[in-house]
Coordinates of C-alpha atoms in Angstrom, one line a residue:
M1 CA -250.4 56.3 -116.1
T2 CA -250.8 59.8 -117.4
Q3 CA -248.9 62.9 -116.4
G4 CA -249.7 66.5 -117.4
G5 CA -252.4 65.2 -119.9
L6 CA -249.9 63.0 -121.8
P7 CA -249.2 59.2 -121.2
K8 CA -246.0 58.8 -119.1
D9 CA -244.1 56.9 -122.0
A10 CA -245.2 59.6 -124.4
R11 CA -244.0 62.5 -122.0
R12 CA -240.6 60.5 -121.6
V13 CA -240.0 60.4 -125.3
A14 CA -241.1 64.1 -125.6
D15 CA -238.6 65.2 -122.9
D16 CA -235.8 63.3 -124.7
S17 CA -236.5 64.9 -128.0
P18 CA -233.2 66.0 -129.5
L19 CA -234.4 68.9 -131.4
P20 CA -233.9 71.8 -128.5
V21 CA -230.3 70.2 -127.9
I22 CA -229.6 70.5 -131.8
V23 CA -230.8 74.0 -132.1
L24 CA -229.0 75.4 -128.8
T25 CA -225.7 73.6 -129.5
A26 CA -225.8 74.7 -132.9
F27 CA -226.6 78.4 -131.8
G28 CA -223.7 78.0 -129.3
L29 CA -221.3 76.8 -132.0
L30 CA -222.1 79.5 -134.2
A31 CA -221.6 81.9 -131.7
T32 CA -218.3 80.6 -130.7
L33 CA -217.0 80.5 -134.5
F34 CA -218.5 83.9 -135.5
G35 CA -218.7 86.2 -132.0
A36 CA -216.0 87.9 -130.3
F37 CA -215.4 86.1 -127.1
L38 CA -213.8 89.1 -125.6
R39 CA -213.1 92.9 -126.7
I40 CA -210.0 94.7 -125.9
A41 CA -210.6 98.2 -125.5
P42 CA -207.9 101.0 -124.6
N43 CA -210.6 102.6 -122.0
R44 CA -213.9 102.0 -120.7
L45 CA -215.7 104.2 -123.5
L46 CA -214.2 102.5 -126.6
S47 CA -215.5 99.5 -128.2
G48 CA -212.0 97.8 -129.0
H49 CA -211.1 94.9 -131.0
A50 CA -212.2 91.1 -130.9
Y51 CA -210.0 88.5 -129.1
S52 CA -211.2 84.7 -129.4
P53 CA -208.1 82.7 -128.1
H54 CA -209.9 79.4 -127.4
V55 CA -212.3 79.2 -130.3
W56 CA -211.6 76.0 -131.7
V57 CA -211.3 74.2 -128.2
L58 CA -214.8 75.6 -127.5
A59 CA -216.1 74.7 -130.9
A60 CA -214.9 71.3 -130.2
I61 CA -216.9 71.1 -126.8
W62 CA -220.0 72.4 -128.7
G63 CA -219.4 69.7 -131.4
I64 CA -219.5 67.1 -128.8
A65 CA -222.7 68.2 -127.3
L66 CA -224.1 68.3 -130.9
A67 CA -223.1 64.7 -131.6
G68 CA -224.6 63.8 -128.4
A69 CA -228.0 65.0 -129.3
I70 CA -227.8 63.6 -132.8
V71 CA -226.5 60.3 -132.0
R72 CA -228.9 58.4 -129.7
W73 CA -227.0 56.5 -126.9
P74 CA -227.4 55.7 -123.2
G75 CA -226.8 58.7 -120.8
R76 CA -226.7 61.2 -123.4
R77 CA -229.0 63.3 -121.5
I78 CA -226.5 63.3 -118.5
V79 CA -223.4 63.9 -120.4
V80 CA -225.0 66.8 -122.4
G81 CA -226.3 68.5 -119.1
L82 CA -222.9 68.1 -117.7
L83 CA -221.3 69.9 -120.5
A84 CA -223.9 72.6 -120.2
W85 CA -223.1 73.1 -116.3
L86 CA -219.4 73.0 -117.3
A87 CA -220.0 75.7 -120.1
M88 CA -222.0 77.9 -117.8
T89 CA -219.3 78.1 -115.1
G90 CA -216.3 77.4 -117.3
L91 CA -216.8 80.3 -119.7
P92 CA -216.8 83.0 -117.0
L93 CA -213.6 81.4 -115.6
L94 CA -212.0 81.1 -118.9
A95 CA -212.8 84.9 -119.5
G96 CA -211.2 86.0 -116.4
I97 CA -207.9 84.0 -117.1
D98 CA -207.7 85.5 -120.7
A99 CA -208.4 89.1 -119.2
H100 CA -205.8 88.5 -116.5
A101 CA -203.2 87.3 -118.9
W102 CA -204.0 90.3 -121.4
L103 CA -203.8 92.9 -118.6
M104 CA -200.2 91.7 -117.5
R105 CA -198.9 93.2 -120.6
A106 CA -201.3 96.4 -121.2
S107 CA -201.7 99.8 -119.7
A108 CA -203.7 100.5 -116.6
S109 CA -206.7 101.9 -118.5
T110 CA -207.1 98.8 -120.8
R111 CA -210.7 97.3 -120.6
V112 CA -211.3 93.5 -121.4
Q113 CA -215.0 93.4 -122.1
L114 CA -217.1 90.4 -122.7
G115 CA -218.1 90.0 -126.3
A116 CA -221.2 89.2 -128.3
G117 CA -219.8 85.6 -128.6
F118 CA -219.3 85.0 -124.9
W119 CA -222.6 86.2 -124.1
L120 CA -224.6 84.1 -126.7
A121 CA -222.6 81.0 -125.8
W122 CA -223.3 81.4 -122.1
L123 CA -226.9 81.9 -122.9
A124 CA -226.9 78.8 -125.1
A125 CA -225.5 76.9 -122.1
A126 CA -228.0 78.1 -119.6
L127 CA -230.7 77.3 -121.9
L128 CA -229.4 74.0 -122.7
L129 CA -229.1 73.1 -119.0
L130 CA -232.6 74.3 -118.5
D131 CA -233.8 71.9 -121.1
R132 CA -231.8 69.0 -119.8
L133 CA -233.1 69.5 -116.1
R134 CA -236.6 69.6 -117.2
P135 CA -237.7 66.2 -116.4
A136 CA -235.6 66.0 -113.2
R137 CA -237.0 66.2 -109.8
R138 CA -237.3 69.7 -108.5
V139 CA -234.5 69.0 -105.8
V140 CA -232.2 68.1 -108.7
Q141 CA -233.0 71.4 -110.6
V142 CA -232.5 73.5 -107.7
V143 CA -229.2 71.7 -106.5
A144 CA -227.7 72.2 -110.0
W145 CA -228.5 75.8 -110.5
F146 CA -227.4 76.7 -106.9
A147 CA -224.1 74.7 -107.4
A148 CA -223.5 77.0 -110.8
L149 CA -224.1 80.2 -108.8
V150 CA -222.0 78.9 -106.0
A151 CA -219.2 78.2 -108.3
I152 CA -219.5 81.5 -110.1
A153 CA -219.7 83.4 -106.8
I154 CA -216.4 81.4 -105.6
M155 CA -214.7 82.4 -108.8
A156 CA -215.6 86.2 -108.0
A157 CA -214.3 86.1 -104.5
A158 CA -211.3 84.4 -105.2
G159 CA -210.4 87.3 -107.7
A160 CA -210.3 84.9 -110.7
L161 CA -212.9 87.4 -112.6
D162 CA -211.1 90.7 -111.4
G163 CA -209.7 91.3 -114.9
L164 CA -212.9 91.7 -116.8
A165 CA -214.3 95.1 -117.4
L166 CA -217.6 94.4 -116.0
V167 CA -216.0 93.4 -112.5
R168 CA -213.9 96.4 -112.5
E169 CA -216.8 98.7 -113.2
Y170 CA -218.6 97.1 -110.4
A171 CA -215.5 97.8 -108.1
A172 CA -215.5 101.3 -109.1
Q173 CA -219.1 101.7 -108.2
R174 CA -219.5 99.4 -105.3
A175 CA -221.2 102.0 -102.6
P176 CA -223.5 103.4 -105.0
F177 CA -224.4 100.2 -106.6
A178 CA -225.4 98.9 -103.2
D179 CA -227.6 101.7 -102.2
A180 CA -229.1 101.6 -106.1
L181 CA -230.0 97.8 -105.3
L182 CA -231.6 98.6 -101.9
T183 CA -233.6 101.4 -103.3
H184 CA -234.7 99.1 -106.3
V185 CA -235.9 96.7 -103.9
A186 CA -237.4 98.8 -101.7
I187 CA -239.5 100.5 -104.5
A188 CA -240.5 97.0 -105.7
V189 CA -241.5 95.9 -102.1
V190 CA -243.5 99.0 -101.5
T191 CA -245.5 98.8 -105.0
L192 CA -246.3 95.1 -104.3
A193 CA -247.7 95.8 -100.8
V194 CA -249.8 98.7 -101.8
A195 CA -250.8 96.8 -105.1
L196 CA -252.1 93.9 -103.0
L197 CA -254.0 96.2 -100.3
I198 CA -255.7 98.0 -103.1
G199 CA -256.0 95.4 -105.8
A200 CA -257.0 92.3 -103.7
P201 CA -260.3 94.3 -102.4
L202 CA -261.2 95.6 -105.8
G203 CA -260.6 92.1 -107.3
G204 CA -263.3 91.1 -104.7
W205 CA -265.6 93.6 -105.5
A206 CA -265.1 93.0 -109.2
W207 CA -266.0 89.2 -108.5
R208 CA -269.3 90.2 -106.8
A209 CA -270.3 93.0 -109.1
K210 CA -269.8 91.5 -112.8
R211 CA -270.9 94.5 -114.6
G212 CA -269.1 97.0 -112.4
G213 CA -266.0 94.7 -112.4
G214 CA -265.8 94.6 -116.2
A215 CA -265.8 98.4 -116.2
L216 CA -263.0 98.3 -113.6
V217 CA -260.9 95.7 -115.9
G218 CA -261.5 97.8 -118.7
L219 CA -260.2 101.0 -117.1
L220 CA -257.1 99.1 -115.5
T221 CA -256.4 97.6 -119.0
F222 CA -256.4 101.0 -120.6
L223 CA -253.8 102.1 -118.0
Q224 CA -251.5 99.4 -119.2
T225 CA -251.6 100.8 -122.6
V226 CA -249.9 104.1 -121.5
P227 CA -246.3 104.1 -121.9
S228 CA -244.3 103.9 -118.8
L229 CA -242.1 106.8 -119.6
A230 CA -245.2 108.8 -120.6
L231 CA -247.1 108.2 -117.1
F232 CA -244.0 108.9 -115.0
A233 CA -243.8 112.3 -117.0
L234 CA -247.7 113.0 -116.6
L235 CA -247.5 112.5 -112.8
I236 CA -244.8 115.0 -112.2
G237 CA -247.1 118.1 -112.4
P238 CA -249.9 116.7 -110.1
F239 CA -247.5 115.4 -107.6
A240 CA -245.3 118.8 -107.3
W241 CA -248.7 120.6 -107.1
L242 CA -249.6 118.4 -104.1
A243 CA -246.1 119.1 -102.6
N244 CA -246.7 122.8 -102.9
A245 CA -250.3 122.8 -101.5
W246 CA -249.5 120.7 -98.5
P247 CA -245.7 121.5 -97.3
A248 CA -245.9 118.5 -95.1
L249 CA -246.0 116.3 -98.1
G250 CA -242.8 118.0 -99.4
A251 CA -241.2 117.6 -96.1
I252 CA -241.3 114.1 -96.1
G253 CA -239.9 113.6 -99.7
F254 CA -243.1 113.6 -101.4
G255 CA -242.8 115.8 -104.8
G256 CA -243.1 115.9 -108.5
T257 CA -239.9 113.6 -108.7
G258 CA -238.4 111.0 -106.7
A259 CA -240.1 107.8 -105.3
A260 CA -243.6 109.0 -104.7
P261 CA -244.8 109.4 -108.2
A262 CA -242.5 106.3 -109.2
V263 CA -244.5 104.0 -106.8
F264 CA -247.8 105.5 -107.7
A265 CA -247.3 104.8 -111.4
L266 CA -246.1 101.4 -110.7
V267 CA -248.9 100.6 -108.4
L268 CA -251.4 101.7 -111.3
Y269 CA -249.5 99.1 -113.6
A270 CA -249.7 96.3 -111.0
L271 CA -253.6 96.6 -110.3
L272 CA -254.6 94.8 -113.5
P273 CA -252.8 91.4 -112.8
V274 CA -253.8 91.7 -109.0
V275 CA -257.4 92.3 -109.8
R276 CA -257.5 89.7 -112.5
Y277 CA -255.9 87.0 -110.4
T278 CA -258.1 87.8 -107.5
V279 CA -261.0 87.2 -109.5
A280 CA -259.3 84.1 -111.0
G281 CA -258.6 82.7 -107.6
L282 CA -262.2 83.3 -106.3
D283 CA -263.7 81.5 -109.3
A284 CA -261.2 78.6 -108.8
V285 CA -263.0 77.7 -105.6
A286 CA -265.6 74.8 -106.4
P287 CA -269.1 75.7 -106.2
E288 CA -269.8 72.6 -104.0
A289 CA -267.2 74.1 -101.5
L290 CA -269.0 77.2 -101.2
E291 CA -272.5 75.5 -100.6
A292 CA -271.1 73.4 -97.9
A293 CA -269.7 76.3 -96.1
H294 CA -272.9 78.1 -96.3
G295 CA -274.6 74.8 -95.3
L296 CA -272.6 75.0 -91.9
G297 CA -273.9 78.4 -91.2
M298 CA -270.6 80.5 -92.2
S299 CA -271.2 84.1 -92.9
R300 CA -269.9 85.7 -95.8
W301 CA -266.6 86.9 -94.3
Q302 CA -266.0 83.5 -92.8
V303 CA -266.6 82.0 -96.2
L304 CA -264.0 84.5 -97.7
A305 CA -261.5 83.9 -94.7
R306 CA -261.9 80.2 -94.3
V307 CA -262.5 78.7 -97.8
Q308 CA -262.2 81.1 -100.6
L309 CA -258.8 82.7 -99.5
P310 CA -257.0 79.5 -98.7
L311 CA -258.3 77.8 -101.9
G312 CA -257.8 80.7 -104.2
W313 CA -254.3 81.8 -102.6
P314 CA -252.3 79.7 -105.1
V315 CA -253.8 81.6 -108.1
L316 CA -253.4 85.0 -106.5
L317 CA -249.8 84.2 -105.6
A318 CA -249.2 83.4 -109.3
G319 CA -250.6 86.9 -110.1
L320 CA -248.3 88.6 -107.3
R321 CA -245.3 86.6 -109.3
I322 CA -246.1 88.4 -112.2
V323 CA -246.4 91.7 -110.6
A324 CA -243.3 91.3 -109.0
V325 CA -241.3 90.7 -111.9
Q326 CA -243.1 93.3 -114.0
T327 CA -242.4 95.9 -111.2
I328 CA -238.6 95.2 -110.9
G329 CA -238.4 95.7 -114.8
L330 CA -240.5 99.0 -114.7
A331 CA -238.8 100.5 -111.7
A332 CA -235.6 100.7 -114.0
V333 CA -237.4 103.7 -116.0
A334 CA -238.4 105.4 -112.5
A335 CA -234.7 106.4 -112.6
L336 CA -235.3 109.1 -115.1
I337 CA -237.7 111.0 -112.6
G338 CA -235.2 110.8 -109.7
A339 CA -236.4 107.8 -107.9
G340 CA -233.1 106.0 -107.9
G341 CA -232.6 102.1 -108.4
L342 CA -230.5 100.1 -110.7
G343 CA -232.0 101.9 -113.9
R344 CA -229.6 104.8 -112.7
F345 CA -226.7 102.9 -113.9
V346 CA -228.5 102.0 -117.2
F347 CA -229.1 105.5 -118.3
L348 CA -225.8 106.8 -117.1
G349 CA -224.1 104.2 -118.8
I350 CA -226.1 105.0 -122.1
G351 CA -225.3 108.8 -121.7
Q352 CA -221.7 108.2 -121.1
G353 CA -221.3 105.6 -123.8
A354 CA -220.0 103.3 -121.1
T355 CA -221.3 99.6 -122.1
D356 CA -220.1 98.1 -119.0
M357 CA -222.1 100.4 -116.7
V358 CA -225.1 99.7 -119.0
L359 CA -224.4 96.0 -118.5
L360 CA -224.0 96.4 -114.7
G361 CA -227.3 97.9 -114.0
T362 CA -229.1 95.5 -116.6
L363 CA -227.6 92.3 -115.5
A364 CA -228.4 93.2 -111.8
I365 CA -232.0 93.9 -112.9
I366 CA -232.3 90.6 -114.6
G367 CA -230.7 88.9 -111.8
L368 CA -233.0 90.4 -109.3
A369 CA -236.0 89.4 -111.3
L370 CA -234.9 85.8 -111.5
A371 CA -234.2 85.6 -107.8
V372 CA -237.9 87.0 -107.3
D373 CA -239.3 84.7 -109.7
F374 CA -237.4 81.7 -108.3
L375 CA -238.8 82.8 -104.7
F376 CA -242.3 82.9 -105.9
Q377 CA -242.0 79.7 -107.5
G378 CA -240.8 78.0 -104.2
L379 CA -243.8 79.5 -102.5
L380 CA -246.2 78.3 -105.4
A381 CA -244.6 74.8 -104.7
L382 CA -245.3 74.9 -101.2
T383 CA -248.9 75.8 -101.7
E384 CA -249.3 72.9 -104.1
T385 CA -251.6 70.1 -102.9
P386 CA -250.4 66.6 -103.7
A387 CA -252.7 64.9 -106.1

């Protein structure tokens, strides 16, 4: 039997290759040995000095995982995967315990920041867990990742991470952070809805009018080459003129800065993947299915609604997944023209030299993008038809 274009036995051997484990464990080991696990700073604006109290214990754990990759023995995949899971959940707990112990004997302004060694080691553990779970069933993967997130959430709720500077920054910015998160999500949702309402019909037209569709795709491709910050800046003047020419628009918040030009720019960036994946989805329908539909006497709109859209929906959904993740990332730049969102923390942190504020905004954007990507992967899994 074959699976994914490879014989089943060959696929199993490829999935059990030790090379990814060797690379990731070596990366984690080097990060532990040469990177700072924590940094102790006198206040939130200074970088401080390195502090790595458990370097040899963590190095030993990475060494065990590395040995599990080099020496082939039964159950090594489960053991290495378990070590990766424990590292993902244990590193934040260890950092929180160390931070609490240090702050017990330090001044109130002291900040215990997560160092580069922590972030690199945590990233290596997450990638290692992803590699070990790759051949497992989807339900096993979901349970493993969900359990890791729940474990970290329980630690945070119990106060085990309160001593970390990143958590203290969040506690100080709790209300503005919640508002920024809601604004970021609202901008992304509105952008996705408008892009779908405009891009799907344009994609249908491009699919029918091949020559005109090529010109449309070329124009949208050109818009993708314009830097996001430049496009946001170019829209300030026209939108300010529209608000002055029609005061009713200004009364509802439509102006040169704010959410209106930000959403307009993000929709322009989102149109290309929506149009392309709409065309691809319509092309994915087998000609035999179209001929059968026409043979049954269906009209053009009936064929579209009953045949082409249901069969091409998984391809369009894959395009929407790309648009959603792209929009969440680009929406951070929209904070520079007063649209709000999580990018506000990133740019305020850069302006103030506050690394923890930058991390607060950046990690929230990454987490939101991953959550949306996971949501669309689940929707794609529901639309898959069994072979």
